[in-house]
Structure formats: C-alpha cells, structure tokens
Amino acid sequence: MAGRRASRARPSPPRSQHFLRSATLAAELVASAGIGASDLVLDVGAGTGRLTDALARAARRVVAIEVDPRLASALRGRWANVEVVCGDATAVALPEAPFRVVANLPFARTTGILHALLDDAATPLVQADLVVEWAVAHKHGVPWPSSVNGVLWGAAYEVCVARRLPRSAFTPAPAVDAGVLVFRRRARPLVPPDRAAAYHRFVADGFRRGLPAVASRRERRAAGVEQATARDLDAHAWAALFGCSSRGSRGPRERRDRGEWSRGGSNP
C-alpha cells in the first residue's frame, strides 16, 4: 500500500525549486511583465505549470522548459499554445525570433541560466522577468558596486528589481525571500554589438588587473574615472571608459574595412 501511494504521489521538486503557491500571484507576474497576445515567451523551470498556465492565457506561444521528466510529462497536452521541452535550461537552444522570458527560476541554477540568456548580446531576448533569490535580485538590480557580469549584461539591458516576494509565496517555502529581477533590452546598447568581444576582454582585464592596466591616466581622466576602481564604475561608466581607451577605438584596418575613413584620409 505504501509503495502504491508513493508511486502516485506528486514528484518531489529539486531542492532549489520552489513553486508559486498562488495562481493569483502567477497572473500578477504575467500582467506586470506586460505579456501580450503576439508574444513568444519562455517559462524556464516550469515545474507544476502554475506560471505556465497564466502565460498560456496571455501569450501567443509559450515554451515551457522543465528538467524533471515527470513534471514535464504532466505539463504536456494541457494547453494548445504551449510546447513543453524536457531538458536543462542552460543547454536548450533559444529561439531565433524575438522572445520574452517570464520564469520562476530554480534558485540553485540561477547563475547558469542568467549566463545562458544574457551572455550573447545577439540573442533576440526582448525582456526577462525572473523570480530569483532576494540576494541575487539585489546584487544585479543595483548598479553599484559593480561586477563583471553586471557590467557586461548592463551594456545591452536595463536592469531593475520590480518587487519583493516573501518566502511564504512559495511551496515548499525557501529559506529566503525572493525578488523579481527584470532585464529589458536597451533601445540602443551602450557598446556597439560588433565591439562586444573586445569590450568583454576589456572589462574582464579591468576587474582582474585594475583600471590602469586597461586605460591610461589620460584616458581615465577623459572618461571622468581617474580615481575610481573597477567596482566603482557602473555599466555606463565602463562603456564610457572603453570608448575613451585605445582598446575601444577601431584600428586603421578596421575603420577602412567599415568605410569609416574621412573623405580626405589616405589608406595606410
């Protein structure tokens, strides 16, 4: 008897997965995200489908990603406009068309999922509204002190904390409160997309070796950050310093290839 009851019981969630307790809260999160009838939306860590259900009512199409095969199987066939993908969210291919993300992330997988969504600025992510641990929301939602990831992601996305969620809003309840962290693509990135790789190296070197290693005193003075440290600079200040530095400027060959020579200039 005990064995039969266990086999029919709801599968236990991973230790870091805390489901939304209320369908009302799920609907609030979808409404706050501004999901509309033309949107393609990813629900990462769909779990039991509470958020998926709210998204299916609002969006044109939903892709629900769930790593637990039993939970994924229970989601299939419940909505006509929902595709269920059973797999690791960090390994699933992202859409090639513009898409949104509204998700209650498994807390232990948050960092990996953020990297998968945000590292490549060419990914056509329009906006991500993510339920994460409060400490993570606070860390990324304030511009200072900065971090490498915050600076790099901030070049393409505006970041804010939309709300705080008490631990009682989840089942099973986590040990900490949560927050809704929002990444919204900038109308104009702080760094040109074709300079993203060079900017990544510039920022990584600056945090590892210090600002004098990546920009001269004159360049730092021009950017208004002569006395600053790496963590003092937010995404805007880092982009300004990159633009003032020799590493941020295009070399002669690159300017020529892009047709950026002045009319009176001469090729080398």
CSV table of C-alpha atoms in Angstrom, one decimal:
chain,number,residue,atom,x,y,z
A,1,MET,CA,0.0,0.0,0.0
A,2,ALA,CA,2.7,2.4,1.0
A,3,GLY,CA,4.6,1.7,-2.3
A,4,ARG,CA,1.5,2.3,-4.4
A,5,ARG,CA,0.8,5.6,-2.6
A,6,ALA,CA,4.3,6.7,-3.2
A,7,SER,CA,4.2,5.9,-6.9
A,8,ARG,CA,1.1,8.0,-7.3
A,9,ALA,CA,2.3,10.9,-5.1
A,10,ARG,CA,3.4,14.2,-6.7
A,11,PRO,CA,7.1,14.1,-7.6
A,12,SER,CA,9.3,15.9,-5.1
A,13,PRO,CA,10.8,19.1,-6.6
A,14,PRO,CA,14.5,19.6,-6.7
A,15,ARG,CA,15.8,21.1,-3.5
A,16,SER,CA,16.2,24.5,-5.2
A,17,GLN,CA,12.8,24.5,-6.9
A,18,HIS,CA,10.1,26.4,-5.0
A,19,PHE,CA,6.7,26.6,-6.8
A,20,LEU,CA,4.5,29.6,-6.7
A,21,ARG,CA,1.7,28.9,-4.2
A,22,SER,CA,-0.9,31.1,-5.7
A,23,ALA,CA,-2.5,31.3,-9.2
A,24,THR,CA,-3.3,34.9,-8.4
A,25,LEU,CA,0.4,35.7,-7.9
A,26,ALA,CA,1.2,34.0,-11.2
A,27,ALA,CA,-1.3,36.1,-13.0
A,28,GLU,CA,0.1,39.2,-11.4
A,29,LEU,CA,3.6,38.4,-12.5
A,30,VAL,CA,2.4,37.9,-16.1
A,31,ALA,CA,0.4,41.1,-16.1
A,32,SER,CA,3.3,43.1,-14.6
A,33,ALA,CA,5.6,41.8,-17.3
A,34,GLY,CA,3.2,43.2,-20.0
A,35,ILE,CA,2.9,39.9,-21.9
A,36,GLY,CA,0.6,40.4,-24.9
A,37,ALA,CA,-1.2,38.2,-27.5
A,38,SER,CA,1.7,38.4,-30.0
A,39,ASP,CA,4.5,37.3,-27.6
A,40,LEU,CA,6.6,34.2,-27.7
A,41,VAL,CA,7.5,33.5,-24.1
A,42,LEU,CA,9.9,31.0,-22.3
A,43,ASP,CA,8.9,29.7,-18.9
A,44,VAL,CA,12.2,28.4,-17.6
A,45,GLY,CA,11.8,25.8,-14.8
A,46,ALA,CA,8.0,25.4,-15.4
A,47,GLY,CA,7.6,23.0,-12.6
A,48,THR,CA,3.9,22.2,-11.9
A,49,GLY,CA,2.7,24.8,-14.5
A,50,ARG,CA,1.2,27.5,-12.3
A,51,LEU,CA,3.1,30.2,-14.2
A,52,THR,CA,2.8,28.4,-17.5
A,53,ASP,CA,-1.0,28.4,-17.2
A,54,ALA,CA,-1.0,32.2,-16.7
A,55,LEU,CA,1.3,32.7,-19.6
A,56,ALA,CA,-0.7,30.4,-21.9
A,57,ARG,CA,-3.8,32.7,-21.3
A,58,ALA,CA,-1.9,35.8,-22.2
A,59,ALA,CA,0.7,34.9,-24.9
A,60,ARG,CA,0.6,33.7,-28.5
A,61,ARG,CA,3.0,30.9,-27.8
A,62,VAL,CA,4.8,29.5,-24.7
A,63,VAL,CA,7.8,27.2,-24.4
A,64,ALA,CA,7.8,25.6,-21.0
A,65,ILE,CA,11.3,24.2,-20.1
A,66,GLU,CA,11.4,21.6,-17.3
A,67,VAL,CA,14.3,19.3,-16.4
A,68,ASP,CA,12.3,16.8,-14.4
A,69,PRO,CA,10.8,14.3,-16.8
A,70,ARG,CA,7.8,13.5,-14.5
A,71,LEU,CA,6.9,17.2,-14.2
A,72,ALA,CA,7.4,17.8,-17.9
A,73,SER,CA,5.2,14.8,-18.8
A,74,ALA,CA,2.4,16.2,-16.5
A,75,LEU,CA,2.5,19.5,-18.4
A,76,ARG,CA,2.1,18.1,-21.9
A,77,GLY,CA,-1.2,18.4,-23.6
A,78,ARG,CA,-2.7,20.9,-21.1
A,79,TRP,CA,-2.6,23.9,-23.4
A,80,ALA,CA,-2.9,24.2,-27.1
A,81,ASN,CA,-0.3,27.0,-27.4
A,82,VAL,CA,2.3,25.5,-25.1
A,83,GLU,CA,5.3,23.5,-26.2
A,84,VAL,CA,6.9,21.5,-23.4
A,85,VAL,CA,10.7,20.9,-23.5
A,86,CYS,CA,12.2,18.4,-21.1
A,87,GLY,CA,15.8,19.4,-20.6
A,88,ASP,CA,18.4,21.5,-18.9
A,89,ALA,CA,17.6,25.2,-19.5
A,90,THR,CA,21.3,26.0,-19.9
A,91,ALA,CA,21.6,23.6,-22.8
A,92,VAL,CA,18.3,24.2,-24.6
A,93,ALA,CA,18.5,26.1,-27.9
A,94,LEU,CA,17.0,29.6,-27.6
A,95,PRO,CA,14.5,30.9,-30.2
A,96,GLU,CA,15.9,32.7,-33.2
A,97,ALA,CA,12.9,35.1,-33.2
A,98,PRO,CA,12.4,37.8,-30.6
A,99,PHE,CA,11.2,36.3,-27.4
A,100,ARG,CA,10.4,37.1,-23.8
A,101,VAL,CA,11.1,35.2,-20.6
A,102,VAL,CA,8.9,35.0,-17.5
A,103,ALA,CA,10.1,32.4,-15.1
A,104,ASN,CA,10.4,31.3,-11.5
A,105,LEU,CA,14.0,30.1,-11.7
A,106,PRO,CA,15.3,27.1,-9.7
A,107,PHE,CA,17.4,29.0,-7.2
A,108,ALA,CA,20.5,26.8,-7.4
A,109,ARG,CA,20.6,27.1,-11.2
A,110,THR,CA,20.1,30.9,-11.4
A,111,THR,CA,23.6,31.9,-12.3
A,112,GLY,CA,23.9,29.3,-15.2
A,113,ILE,CA,20.5,30.3,-16.6
A,114,LEU,CA,21.4,34.0,-16.5
A,115,HIS,CA,24.6,33.3,-18.4
A,116,ALA,CA,22.6,31.2,-21.0
A,117,LEU,CA,20.1,34.0,-21.5
A,118,LEU,CA,22.3,37.1,-21.3
A,119,ASP,CA,25.9,36.4,-22.3
A,120,ASP,CA,25.4,36.7,-26.0
A,121,ALA,CA,24.0,40.1,-26.8
A,122,ALA,CA,23.0,38.8,-30.2
A,123,THR,CA,20.3,36.6,-28.6
A,124,PRO,CA,17.0,38.1,-29.5
A,125,LEU,CA,15.8,38.4,-25.9
A,126,VAL,CA,13.5,41.4,-25.6
A,127,GLN,CA,12.9,41.2,-21.8
A,128,ALA,CA,13.2,38.7,-19.0
A,129,ASP,CA,11.2,38.9,-15.8
A,130,LEU,CA,12.8,36.4,-13.4
A,131,VAL,CA,11.9,35.3,-9.9
A,132,VAL,CA,15.2,34.8,-8.1
A,133,GLU,CA,16.6,34.8,-4.5
A,134,TRP,CA,16.4,38.2,-3.0
A,135,ALA,CA,20.2,38.5,-2.6
A,136,VAL,CA,20.6,37.8,-6.4
A,137,ALA,CA,17.9,40.3,-7.3
A,138,HIS,CA,19.6,43.0,-5.1
A,139,LYS,CA,23.1,42.2,-6.4
A,140,HIS,CA,22.1,42.6,-10.0
A,141,GLY,CA,19.4,45.2,-9.6
A,142,VAL,CA,21.6,47.9,-8.1
A,143,PRO,CA,24.4,49.5,-10.3
A,144,TRP,CA,27.0,49.7,-7.5
A,145,PRO,CA,29.3,48.1,-6.5
A,146,SER,CA,29.6,46.6,-9.9
A,147,SER,CA,30.6,43.1,-11.1
A,148,VAL,CA,31.9,41.7,-14.4
A,149,ASN,CA,28.6,40.1,-15.3
A,150,GLY,CA,26.6,43.1,-14.2
A,151,VAL,CA,28.7,45.4,-16.4
A,152,LEU,CA,28.6,43.2,-19.4
A,153,TRP,CA,24.9,42.5,-19.2
A,154,GLY,CA,24.2,46.1,-18.5
A,155,ALA,CA,25.7,47.1,-21.8
A,156,ALA,CA,22.7,45.5,-23.6
A,157,TYR,CA,20.0,45.5,-20.9
A,158,GLU,CA,18.5,47.9,-18.4
A,159,VAL,CA,18.2,46.1,-15.1
A,160,CYS,CA,15.8,46.7,-12.2
A,161,VAL,CA,14.1,44.9,-9.3
A,162,ALA,CA,10.4,45.0,-9.8
A,163,ARG,CA,9.2,43.6,-6.5
A,164,ARG,CA,10.0,41.5,-3.4
A,165,LEU,CA,8.2,38.2,-2.8
A,166,PRO,CA,8.0,36.7,0.7
A,167,ARG,CA,9.1,33.1,1.2
A,168,SER,CA,5.5,32.3,2.1
A,169,ALA,CA,4.6,32.9,-1.5
A,170,PHE,CA,6.2,29.5,-2.4
A,171,THR,CA,5.7,25.8,-1.8
A,172,PRO,CA,7.9,24.4,-0.4
A,173,ALA,CA,8.9,27.6,1.2
A,174,PRO,CA,12.6,28.6,0.6
A,175,ALA,CA,14.8,29.7,3.5
A,176,VAL,CA,15.0,33.2,2.0
A,177,ASP,CA,12.7,35.7,0.3
A,178,ALA,CA,12.7,36.3,-3.4
A,179,GLY,CA,12.5,39.2,-5.9
A,180,VAL,CA,11.5,39.8,-9.5
A,181,LEU,CA,14.6,40.8,-11.4
A,182,VAL,CA,13.9,42.4,-14.8
A,183,PHE,CA,16.3,42.6,-17.8
A,184,ARG,CA,14.9,44.9,-20.5
A,185,ARG,CA,16.8,45.3,-23.8
A,186,ARG,CA,18.1,48.8,-24.3
A,187,ALA,CA,16.8,50.7,-27.3
A,188,ARG,CA,20.4,51.5,-28.0
A,189,PRO,CA,23.2,49.4,-26.5
A,190,LEU,CA,25.9,51.1,-24.5
A,191,VAL,CA,28.6,49.4,-26.6
A,192,PRO,CA,28.2,48.7,-30.4
A,193,PRO,CA,27.4,45.0,-30.9
A,194,ASP,CA,30.4,44.4,-33.2
A,195,ARG,CA,32.7,45.6,-30.3
A,196,ALA,CA,31.2,43.2,-27.7
A,197,ALA,CA,34.1,40.7,-27.7
A,198,ALA,CA,36.7,43.5,-27.3
A,199,TYR,CA,34.6,45.0,-24.6
A,200,HIS,CA,34.3,41.7,-22.8
A,201,ARG,CA,38.1,41.4,-22.7
A,202,PHE,CA,38.5,45.0,-21.6
A,203,VAL,CA,36.1,44.7,-18.7
A,204,ALA,CA,37.5,41.3,-17.6
A,205,ASP,CA,41.0,42.6,-17.7
A,206,GLY,CA,40.0,45.8,-15.8
A,207,PHE,CA,38.4,43.8,-12.9
A,208,ARG,CA,41.3,41.3,-12.8
A,209,ARG,CA,44.3,43.7,-13.1
A,210,GLY,CA,42.9,47.1,-12.3
A,211,LEU,CA,41.9,50.1,-14.4
A,212,PRO,CA,45.4,51.4,-15.0
A,213,ALA,CA,46.2,48.1,-16.8
A,214,VAL,CA,43.5,48.7,-19.4
A,215,ALA,CA,43.4,52.5,-19.8
A,216,SER,CA,46.0,55.2,-19.5
A,217,ARG,CA,45.7,58.1,-16.9
A,218,ARG,CA,44.7,60.4,-19.8
A,219,GLU,CA,42.0,58.0,-21.0
A,220,ARG,CA,40.7,57.6,-17.4
A,221,ARG,CA,40.7,61.3,-17.0
A,222,ALA,CA,38.8,61.8,-20.2
A,223,ALA,CA,36.1,59.3,-19.0
A,224,GLY,CA,35.9,61.1,-15.6
A,225,VAL,CA,37.1,58.0,-13.7
A,226,GLU,CA,40.7,58.8,-12.9
A,227,GLN,CA,40.5,58.0,-9.2
A,228,ALA,CA,38.0,55.1,-9.5
A,229,THR,CA,38.3,51.4,-9.0
A,230,ALA,CA,36.8,48.7,-11.2
A,231,ARG,CA,33.8,48.1,-8.8
A,232,ASP,CA,33.2,51.9,-8.6
A,233,LEU,CA,32.1,52.0,-12.3
A,234,ASP,CA,28.6,51.1,-13.4
A,235,ALA,CA,27.8,49.9,-16.9
A,236,HIS,CA,27.5,53.4,-18.3
A,237,ALA,CA,30.9,54.4,-16.8
A,238,TRP,CA,32.6,51.3,-18.1
A,239,ALA,CA,31.2,51.9,-21.6
A,240,ALA,CA,32.4,55.5,-21.5
A,241,LEU,CA,35.9,54.4,-20.4
A,242,PHE,CA,36.0,51.8,-23.2
A,243,GLY,CA,35.1,54.4,-25.7
A,244,CYS,CA,37.9,56.7,-24.5
A,245,SER,CA,40.5,53.9,-24.5
A,246,SER,CA,42.8,52.8,-27.3
A,247,ARG,CA,41.3,49.3,-26.9
A,248,GLY,CA,37.8,50.7,-27.6
A,249,SER,CA,38.8,52.6,-30.7
A,250,ARG,CA,39.0,50.9,-34.1
A,251,GLY,CA,42.3,50.3,-35.7
A,252,PRO,CA,43.1,51.7,-39.2
A,253,ARG,CA,42.4,48.4,-41.0
A,254,GLU,CA,39.0,48.0,-39.2
A,255,ARG,CA,38.0,51.6,-39.9
A,256,ARG,CA,39.0,51.2,-43.6
A,257,ASP,CA,37.0,47.9,-43.9
A,258,ARG,CA,33.9,49.5,-42.4
A,259,GLY,CA,34.2,52.5,-44.8
A,260,GLU,CA,34.9,54.9,-41.9
A,261,TRP,CA,37.8,56.8,-43.5
A,262,SER,CA,37.3,60.5,-43.8
A,263,ARG,CA,37.0,61.8,-47.3
A,264,GLY,CA,40.4,63.4,-47.2
A,265,GLY,CA,42.1,60.5,-45.5
A,266,SER,CA,44.6,58.1,-47.0
A,267,ASN,CA,44.8,54.4,-46.7
A,268,PRO,CA,47.9,53.0,-44.9
